[in-house]
mmCIF file of C-alpha atoms in Angstrom:
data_model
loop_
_atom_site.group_PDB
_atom_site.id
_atom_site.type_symbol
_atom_site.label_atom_id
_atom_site.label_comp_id
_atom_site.label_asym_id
_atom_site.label_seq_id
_atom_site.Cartn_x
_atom_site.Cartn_y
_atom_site.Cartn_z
ATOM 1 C CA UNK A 1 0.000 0.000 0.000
ATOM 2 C CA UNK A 2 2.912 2.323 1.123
ATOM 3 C CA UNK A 3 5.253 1.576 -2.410
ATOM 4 C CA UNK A 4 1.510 2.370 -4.574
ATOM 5 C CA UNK A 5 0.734 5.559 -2.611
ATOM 6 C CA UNK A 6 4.228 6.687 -3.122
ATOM 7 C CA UNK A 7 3.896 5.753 -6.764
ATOM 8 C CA UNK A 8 0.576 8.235 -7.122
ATOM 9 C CA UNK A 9 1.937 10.662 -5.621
ATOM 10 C CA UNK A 10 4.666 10.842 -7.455
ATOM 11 C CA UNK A 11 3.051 10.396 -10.879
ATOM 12 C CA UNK A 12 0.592 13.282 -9.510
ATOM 13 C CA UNK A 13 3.071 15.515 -8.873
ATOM 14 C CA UNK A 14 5.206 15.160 -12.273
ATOM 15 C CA UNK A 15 1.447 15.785 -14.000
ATOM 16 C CA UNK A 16 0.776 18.613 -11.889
ATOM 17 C CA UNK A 17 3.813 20.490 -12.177
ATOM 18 C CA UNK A 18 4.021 19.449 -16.252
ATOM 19 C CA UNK A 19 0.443 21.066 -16.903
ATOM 20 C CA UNK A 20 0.981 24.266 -13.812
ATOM 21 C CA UNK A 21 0.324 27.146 -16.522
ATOM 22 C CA UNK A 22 -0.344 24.633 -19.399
ATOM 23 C CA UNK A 23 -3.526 26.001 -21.687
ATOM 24 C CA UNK A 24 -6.071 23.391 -21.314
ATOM 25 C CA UNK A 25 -6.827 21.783 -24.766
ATOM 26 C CA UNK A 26 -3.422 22.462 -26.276
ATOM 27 C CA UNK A 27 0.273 20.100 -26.137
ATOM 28 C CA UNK A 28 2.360 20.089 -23.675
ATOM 29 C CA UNK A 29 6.005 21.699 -24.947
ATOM 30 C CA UNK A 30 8.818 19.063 -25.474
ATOM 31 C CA UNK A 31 10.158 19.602 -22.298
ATOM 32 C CA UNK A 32 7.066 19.407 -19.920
ATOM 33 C CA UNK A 33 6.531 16.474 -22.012
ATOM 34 C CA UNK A 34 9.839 14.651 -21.005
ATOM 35 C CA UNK A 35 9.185 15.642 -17.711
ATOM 36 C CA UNK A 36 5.894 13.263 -17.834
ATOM 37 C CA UNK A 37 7.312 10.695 -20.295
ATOM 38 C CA UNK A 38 10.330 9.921 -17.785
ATOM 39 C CA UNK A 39 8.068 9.712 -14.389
ATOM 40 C CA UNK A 40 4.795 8.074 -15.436
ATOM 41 C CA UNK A 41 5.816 4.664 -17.296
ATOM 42 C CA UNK A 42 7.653 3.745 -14.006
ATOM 43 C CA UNK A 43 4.996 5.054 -11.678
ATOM 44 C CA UNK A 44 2.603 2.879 -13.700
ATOM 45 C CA UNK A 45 4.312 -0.475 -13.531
ATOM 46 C CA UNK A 46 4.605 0.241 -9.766
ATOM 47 C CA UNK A 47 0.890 0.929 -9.374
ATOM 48 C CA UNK A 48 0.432 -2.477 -11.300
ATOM 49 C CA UNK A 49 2.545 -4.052 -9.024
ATOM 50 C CA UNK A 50 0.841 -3.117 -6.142
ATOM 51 C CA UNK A 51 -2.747 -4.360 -7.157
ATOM 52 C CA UNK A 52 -0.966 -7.550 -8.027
ATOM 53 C CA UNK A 53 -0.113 -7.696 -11.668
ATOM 54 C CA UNK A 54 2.699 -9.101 -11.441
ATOM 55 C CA UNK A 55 2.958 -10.395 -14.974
ATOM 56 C CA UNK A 56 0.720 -8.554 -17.862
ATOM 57 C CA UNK A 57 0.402 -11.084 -20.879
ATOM 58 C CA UNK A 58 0.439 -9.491 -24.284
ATOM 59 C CA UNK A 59 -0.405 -11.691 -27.351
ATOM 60 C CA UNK A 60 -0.087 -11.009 -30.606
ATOM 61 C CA UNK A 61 2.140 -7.408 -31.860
ATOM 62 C CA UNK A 62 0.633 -4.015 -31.396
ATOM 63 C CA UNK A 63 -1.574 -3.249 -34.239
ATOM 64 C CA UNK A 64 -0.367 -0.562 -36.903
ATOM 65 C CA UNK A 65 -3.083 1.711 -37.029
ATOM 66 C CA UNK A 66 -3.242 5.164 -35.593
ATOM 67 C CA UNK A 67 -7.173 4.657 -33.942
ATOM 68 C CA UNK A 68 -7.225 1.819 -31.831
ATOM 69 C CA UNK A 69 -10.051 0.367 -30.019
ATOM 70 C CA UNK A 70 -10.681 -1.669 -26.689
ATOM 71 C CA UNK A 71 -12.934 -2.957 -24.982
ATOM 72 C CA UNK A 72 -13.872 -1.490 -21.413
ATOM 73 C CA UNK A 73 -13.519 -3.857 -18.518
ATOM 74 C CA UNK A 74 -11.796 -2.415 -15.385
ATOM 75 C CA UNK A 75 -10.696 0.944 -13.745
ATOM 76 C CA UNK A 76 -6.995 -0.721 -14.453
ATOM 77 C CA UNK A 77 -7.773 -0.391 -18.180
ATOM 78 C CA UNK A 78 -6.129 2.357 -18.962
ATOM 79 C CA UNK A 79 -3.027 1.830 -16.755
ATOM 80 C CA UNK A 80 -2.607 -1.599 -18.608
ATOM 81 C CA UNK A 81 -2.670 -0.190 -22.236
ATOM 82 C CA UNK A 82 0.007 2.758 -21.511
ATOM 83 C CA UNK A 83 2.223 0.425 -19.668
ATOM 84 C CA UNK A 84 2.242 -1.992 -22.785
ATOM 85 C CA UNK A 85 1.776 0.576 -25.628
ATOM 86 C CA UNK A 86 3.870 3.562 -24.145
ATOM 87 C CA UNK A 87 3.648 7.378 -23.497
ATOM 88 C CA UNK A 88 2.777 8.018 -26.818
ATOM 89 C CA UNK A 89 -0.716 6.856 -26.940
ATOM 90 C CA UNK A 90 -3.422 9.443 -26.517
ATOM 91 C CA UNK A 91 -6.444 8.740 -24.439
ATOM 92 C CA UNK A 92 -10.379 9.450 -25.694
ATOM 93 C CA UNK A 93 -11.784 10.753 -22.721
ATOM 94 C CA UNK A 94 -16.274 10.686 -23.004
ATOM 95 C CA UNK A 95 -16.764 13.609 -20.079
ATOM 96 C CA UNK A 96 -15.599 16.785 -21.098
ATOM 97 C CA UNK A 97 -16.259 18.023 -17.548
ATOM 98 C CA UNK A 98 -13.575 16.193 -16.030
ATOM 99 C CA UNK A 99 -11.019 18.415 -17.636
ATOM 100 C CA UNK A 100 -12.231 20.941 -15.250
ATOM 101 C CA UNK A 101 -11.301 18.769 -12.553
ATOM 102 C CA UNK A 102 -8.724 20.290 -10.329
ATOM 103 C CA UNK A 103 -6.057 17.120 -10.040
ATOM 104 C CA UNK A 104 -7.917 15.443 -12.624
ATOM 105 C CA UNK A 105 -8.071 17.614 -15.333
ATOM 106 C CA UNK A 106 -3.975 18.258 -14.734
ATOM 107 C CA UNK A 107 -3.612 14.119 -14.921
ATOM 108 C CA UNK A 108 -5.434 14.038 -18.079
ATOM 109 C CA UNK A 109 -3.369 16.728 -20.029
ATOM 110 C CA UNK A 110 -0.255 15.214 -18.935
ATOM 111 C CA UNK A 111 -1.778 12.066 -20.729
ATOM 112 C CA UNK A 112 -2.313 13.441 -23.647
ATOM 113 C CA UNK A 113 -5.860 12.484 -23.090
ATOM 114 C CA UNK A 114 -8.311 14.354 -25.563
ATOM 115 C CA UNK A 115 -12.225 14.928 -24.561
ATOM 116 C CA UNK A 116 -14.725 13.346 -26.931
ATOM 117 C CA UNK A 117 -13.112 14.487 -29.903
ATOM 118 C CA UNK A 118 -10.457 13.227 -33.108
ATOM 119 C CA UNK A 119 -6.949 14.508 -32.362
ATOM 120 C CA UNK A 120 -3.995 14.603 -30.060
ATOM 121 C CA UNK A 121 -0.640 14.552 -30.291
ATOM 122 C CA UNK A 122 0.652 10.994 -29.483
ATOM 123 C CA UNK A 123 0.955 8.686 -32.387
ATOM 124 C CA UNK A 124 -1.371 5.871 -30.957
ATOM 125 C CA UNK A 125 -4.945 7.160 -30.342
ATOM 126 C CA UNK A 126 -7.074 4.897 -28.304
ATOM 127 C CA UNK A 127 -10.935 4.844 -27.613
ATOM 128 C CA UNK A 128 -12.993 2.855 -25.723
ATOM 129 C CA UNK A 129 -16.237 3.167 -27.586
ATOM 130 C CA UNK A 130 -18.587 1.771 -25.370
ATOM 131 C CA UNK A 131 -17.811 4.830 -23.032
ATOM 132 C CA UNK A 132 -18.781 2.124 -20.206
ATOM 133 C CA UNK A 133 -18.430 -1.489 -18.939
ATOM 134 C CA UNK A 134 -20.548 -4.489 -18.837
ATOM 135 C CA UNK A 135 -17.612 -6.474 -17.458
ATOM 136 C CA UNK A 136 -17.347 -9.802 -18.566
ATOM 137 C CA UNK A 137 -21.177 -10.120 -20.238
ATOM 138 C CA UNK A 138 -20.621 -9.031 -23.499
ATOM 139 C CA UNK A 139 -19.724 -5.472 -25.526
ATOM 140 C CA UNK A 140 -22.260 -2.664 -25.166
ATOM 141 C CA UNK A 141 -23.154 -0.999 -28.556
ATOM 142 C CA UNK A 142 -19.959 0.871 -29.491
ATOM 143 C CA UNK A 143 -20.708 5.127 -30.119
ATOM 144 C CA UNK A 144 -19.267 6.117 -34.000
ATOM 145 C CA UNK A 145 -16.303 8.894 -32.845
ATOM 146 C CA UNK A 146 -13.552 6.102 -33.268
ATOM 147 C CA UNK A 147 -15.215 5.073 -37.262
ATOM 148 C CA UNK A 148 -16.498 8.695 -38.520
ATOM 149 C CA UNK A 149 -13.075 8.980 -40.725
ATOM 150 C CA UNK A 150 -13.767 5.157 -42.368
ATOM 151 C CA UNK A 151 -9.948 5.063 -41.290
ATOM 152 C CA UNK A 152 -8.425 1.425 -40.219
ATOM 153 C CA UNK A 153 -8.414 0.633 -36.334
ATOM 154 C CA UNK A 154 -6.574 -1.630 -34.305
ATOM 155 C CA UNK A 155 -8.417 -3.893 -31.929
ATOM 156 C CA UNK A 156 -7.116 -4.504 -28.772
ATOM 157 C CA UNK A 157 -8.963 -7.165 -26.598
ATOM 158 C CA UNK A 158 -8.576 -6.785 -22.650
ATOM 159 C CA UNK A 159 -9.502 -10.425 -20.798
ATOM 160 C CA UNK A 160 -9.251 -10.093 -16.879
ATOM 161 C CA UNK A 161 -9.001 -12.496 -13.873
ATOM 162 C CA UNK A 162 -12.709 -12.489 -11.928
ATOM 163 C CA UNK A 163 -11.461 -10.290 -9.044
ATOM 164 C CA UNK A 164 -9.891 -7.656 -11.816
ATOM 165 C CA UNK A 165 -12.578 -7.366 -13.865
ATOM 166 C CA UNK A 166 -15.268 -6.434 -11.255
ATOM 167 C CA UNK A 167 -13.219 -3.324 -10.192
ATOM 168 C CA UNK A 168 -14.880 -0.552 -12.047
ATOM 169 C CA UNK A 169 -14.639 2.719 -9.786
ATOM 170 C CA UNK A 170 -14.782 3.734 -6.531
ATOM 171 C CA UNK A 171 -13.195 2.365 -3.277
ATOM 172 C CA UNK A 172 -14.683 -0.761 -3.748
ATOM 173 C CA UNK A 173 -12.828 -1.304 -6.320
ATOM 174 C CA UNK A 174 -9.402 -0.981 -5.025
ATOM 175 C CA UNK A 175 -9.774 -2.879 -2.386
ATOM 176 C CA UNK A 176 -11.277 -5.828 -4.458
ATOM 177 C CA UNK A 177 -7.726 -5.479 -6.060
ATOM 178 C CA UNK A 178 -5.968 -5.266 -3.211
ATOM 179 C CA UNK A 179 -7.726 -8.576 -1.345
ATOM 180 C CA UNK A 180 -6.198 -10.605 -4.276
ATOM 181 C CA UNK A 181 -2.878 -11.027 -4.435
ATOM 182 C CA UNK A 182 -2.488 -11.909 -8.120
ATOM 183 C CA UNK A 183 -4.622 -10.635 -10.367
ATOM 184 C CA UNK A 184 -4.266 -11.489 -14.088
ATOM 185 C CA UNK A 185 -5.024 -10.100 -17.277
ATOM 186 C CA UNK A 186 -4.315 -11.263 -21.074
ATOM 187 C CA UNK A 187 -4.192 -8.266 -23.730
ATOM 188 C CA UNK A 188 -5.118 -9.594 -27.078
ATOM 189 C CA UNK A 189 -3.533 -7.470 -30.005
ATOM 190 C CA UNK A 190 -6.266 -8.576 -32.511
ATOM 191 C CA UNK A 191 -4.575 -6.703 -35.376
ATOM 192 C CA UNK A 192 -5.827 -3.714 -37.950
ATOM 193 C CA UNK A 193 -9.545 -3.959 -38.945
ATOM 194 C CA UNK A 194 -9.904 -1.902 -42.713
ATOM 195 C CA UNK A 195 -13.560 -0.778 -43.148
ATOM 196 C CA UNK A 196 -15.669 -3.296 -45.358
ATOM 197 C CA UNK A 197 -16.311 -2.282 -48.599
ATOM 198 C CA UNK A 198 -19.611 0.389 -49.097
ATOM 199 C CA UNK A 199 -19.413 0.662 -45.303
ATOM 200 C CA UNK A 200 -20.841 3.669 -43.123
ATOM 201 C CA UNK A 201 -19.558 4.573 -39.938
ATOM 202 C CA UNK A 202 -22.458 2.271 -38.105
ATOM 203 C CA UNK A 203 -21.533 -0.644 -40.248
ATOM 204 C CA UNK A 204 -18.018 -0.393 -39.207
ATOM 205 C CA UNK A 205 -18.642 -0.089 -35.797
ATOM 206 C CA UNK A 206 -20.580 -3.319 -35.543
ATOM 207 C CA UNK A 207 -18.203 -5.075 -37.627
ATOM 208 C CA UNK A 208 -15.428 -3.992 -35.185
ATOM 209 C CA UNK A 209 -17.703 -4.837 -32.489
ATOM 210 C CA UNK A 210 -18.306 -8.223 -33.640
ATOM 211 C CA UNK A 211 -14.701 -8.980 -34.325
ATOM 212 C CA UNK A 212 -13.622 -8.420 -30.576
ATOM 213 C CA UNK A 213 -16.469 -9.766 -29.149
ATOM 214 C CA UNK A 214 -15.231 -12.971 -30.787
ATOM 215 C CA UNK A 215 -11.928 -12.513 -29.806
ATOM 216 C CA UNK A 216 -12.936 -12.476 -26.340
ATOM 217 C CA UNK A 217 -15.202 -16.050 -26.453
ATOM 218 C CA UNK A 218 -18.324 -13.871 -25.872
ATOM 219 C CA UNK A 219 -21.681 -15.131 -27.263
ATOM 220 C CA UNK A 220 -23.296 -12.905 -30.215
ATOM 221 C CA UNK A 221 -25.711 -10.763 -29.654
ATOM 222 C CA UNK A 222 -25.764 -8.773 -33.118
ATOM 223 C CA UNK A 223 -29.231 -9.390 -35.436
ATOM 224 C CA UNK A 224 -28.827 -12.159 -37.515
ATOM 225 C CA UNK A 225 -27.352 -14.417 -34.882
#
């Protein structure tokens, strides 16, 4: 517990003082940027550490695509996916409120994190398009910001241990982590999804949908099946 709150702070302090007099909504300069890039990967594997992931399985190679997609399971989600893909992934963030957030809004920017919008200035931009969890029953309809362009995506498939997978906010949730000591999770790199032929954003979205939801063994639930 010590070693993780020691981590957060840390982390919380590098983004706080790398976004102190940052304009909200625009990139951090290269060196504020460095600042962040050399702090939070570490900070991050420390935090895993703590909740008991000791070992995060990756299988497959990181797709090529500059939109990638996952699905949304746990509140360690996003910790996961920056640990394995790196700093430069940008985060899709649904609540544009939470920018406004004292300490969270500071986090964020330091994260490159964008709010319900295209851009960003990492070279990975990642979405969770279901904007919430149904844990391990199945994808909810994915929302179109991640297919408006028709551009490829990269799937990214995110299978937790039962004790993981239940923690989706709030102090429950950490200390479901914490009362396991090993908690595991398997990140499936699907690979690069191009848009079918004649498709519309909706079209693509289910397709996506229907791609992961097989790569995670879940039961179809799209018309027709």
């Amino acid at each position: 517990m010590a070693l993780m709150a020691s981590a957060e702070t840390l982390a919380v302090c590098a983004c706080f003082l790398a976004s102190l007099g940052h304009t909200r909504g625009e990139p951090l300069s290269p060196v504020r940027r460095r600042l962040v890039d050399a702090v939070l990967p570490g900070c991050c594997r420390v935090i895993l550490l703590a909740v008991g992931f000791w070992d995060v399985r990756a299988v497959g190679w990181a797709p090529d695509a500059k939109i990638c997609i996952s699905n949304r399971v746990s509140v360690m989600d996003g910790l996961i996916l920056y640990w394995l893909l790196g700093p430069d992934v940008t985060f899709v963030v649904r609540s544009e409120e939470l920018a406004w957030l004292p300490f969270c809004g500071r986090f964020m920017a330091a994260l490159r994190s964008v709010f319900g919008e295209r851009g960003g200035s990492g070279s990975i931009l990642l979405d969770f398009p279901e904007g919430a969890s149904r844990g391990t029953r199945g994808l909810l309809p994915f929302k179109l910001e991640a297919f408006q362009s028709l551009e490829p995506v990269g799937l990214v498939a995110l299978r937790y241990t039962s004790a993981a997978s239940l923690a989706r906010g709030g102090l429950l949730s950490v200390a479901g982590l914490l009362s396991s000591l090993r908690n595991e999770v398997e990140v499936i790199f699907v690979g690069t999804l191009d848009p079918p032929i004649g498709a519309d954003p909706v079209g693509f979205a289910d397709s996506a949908r229907r791609v992961l939801s097989y790569s995670l063994g879940h039961e179809p639930d799209f018309p027709g099946h």
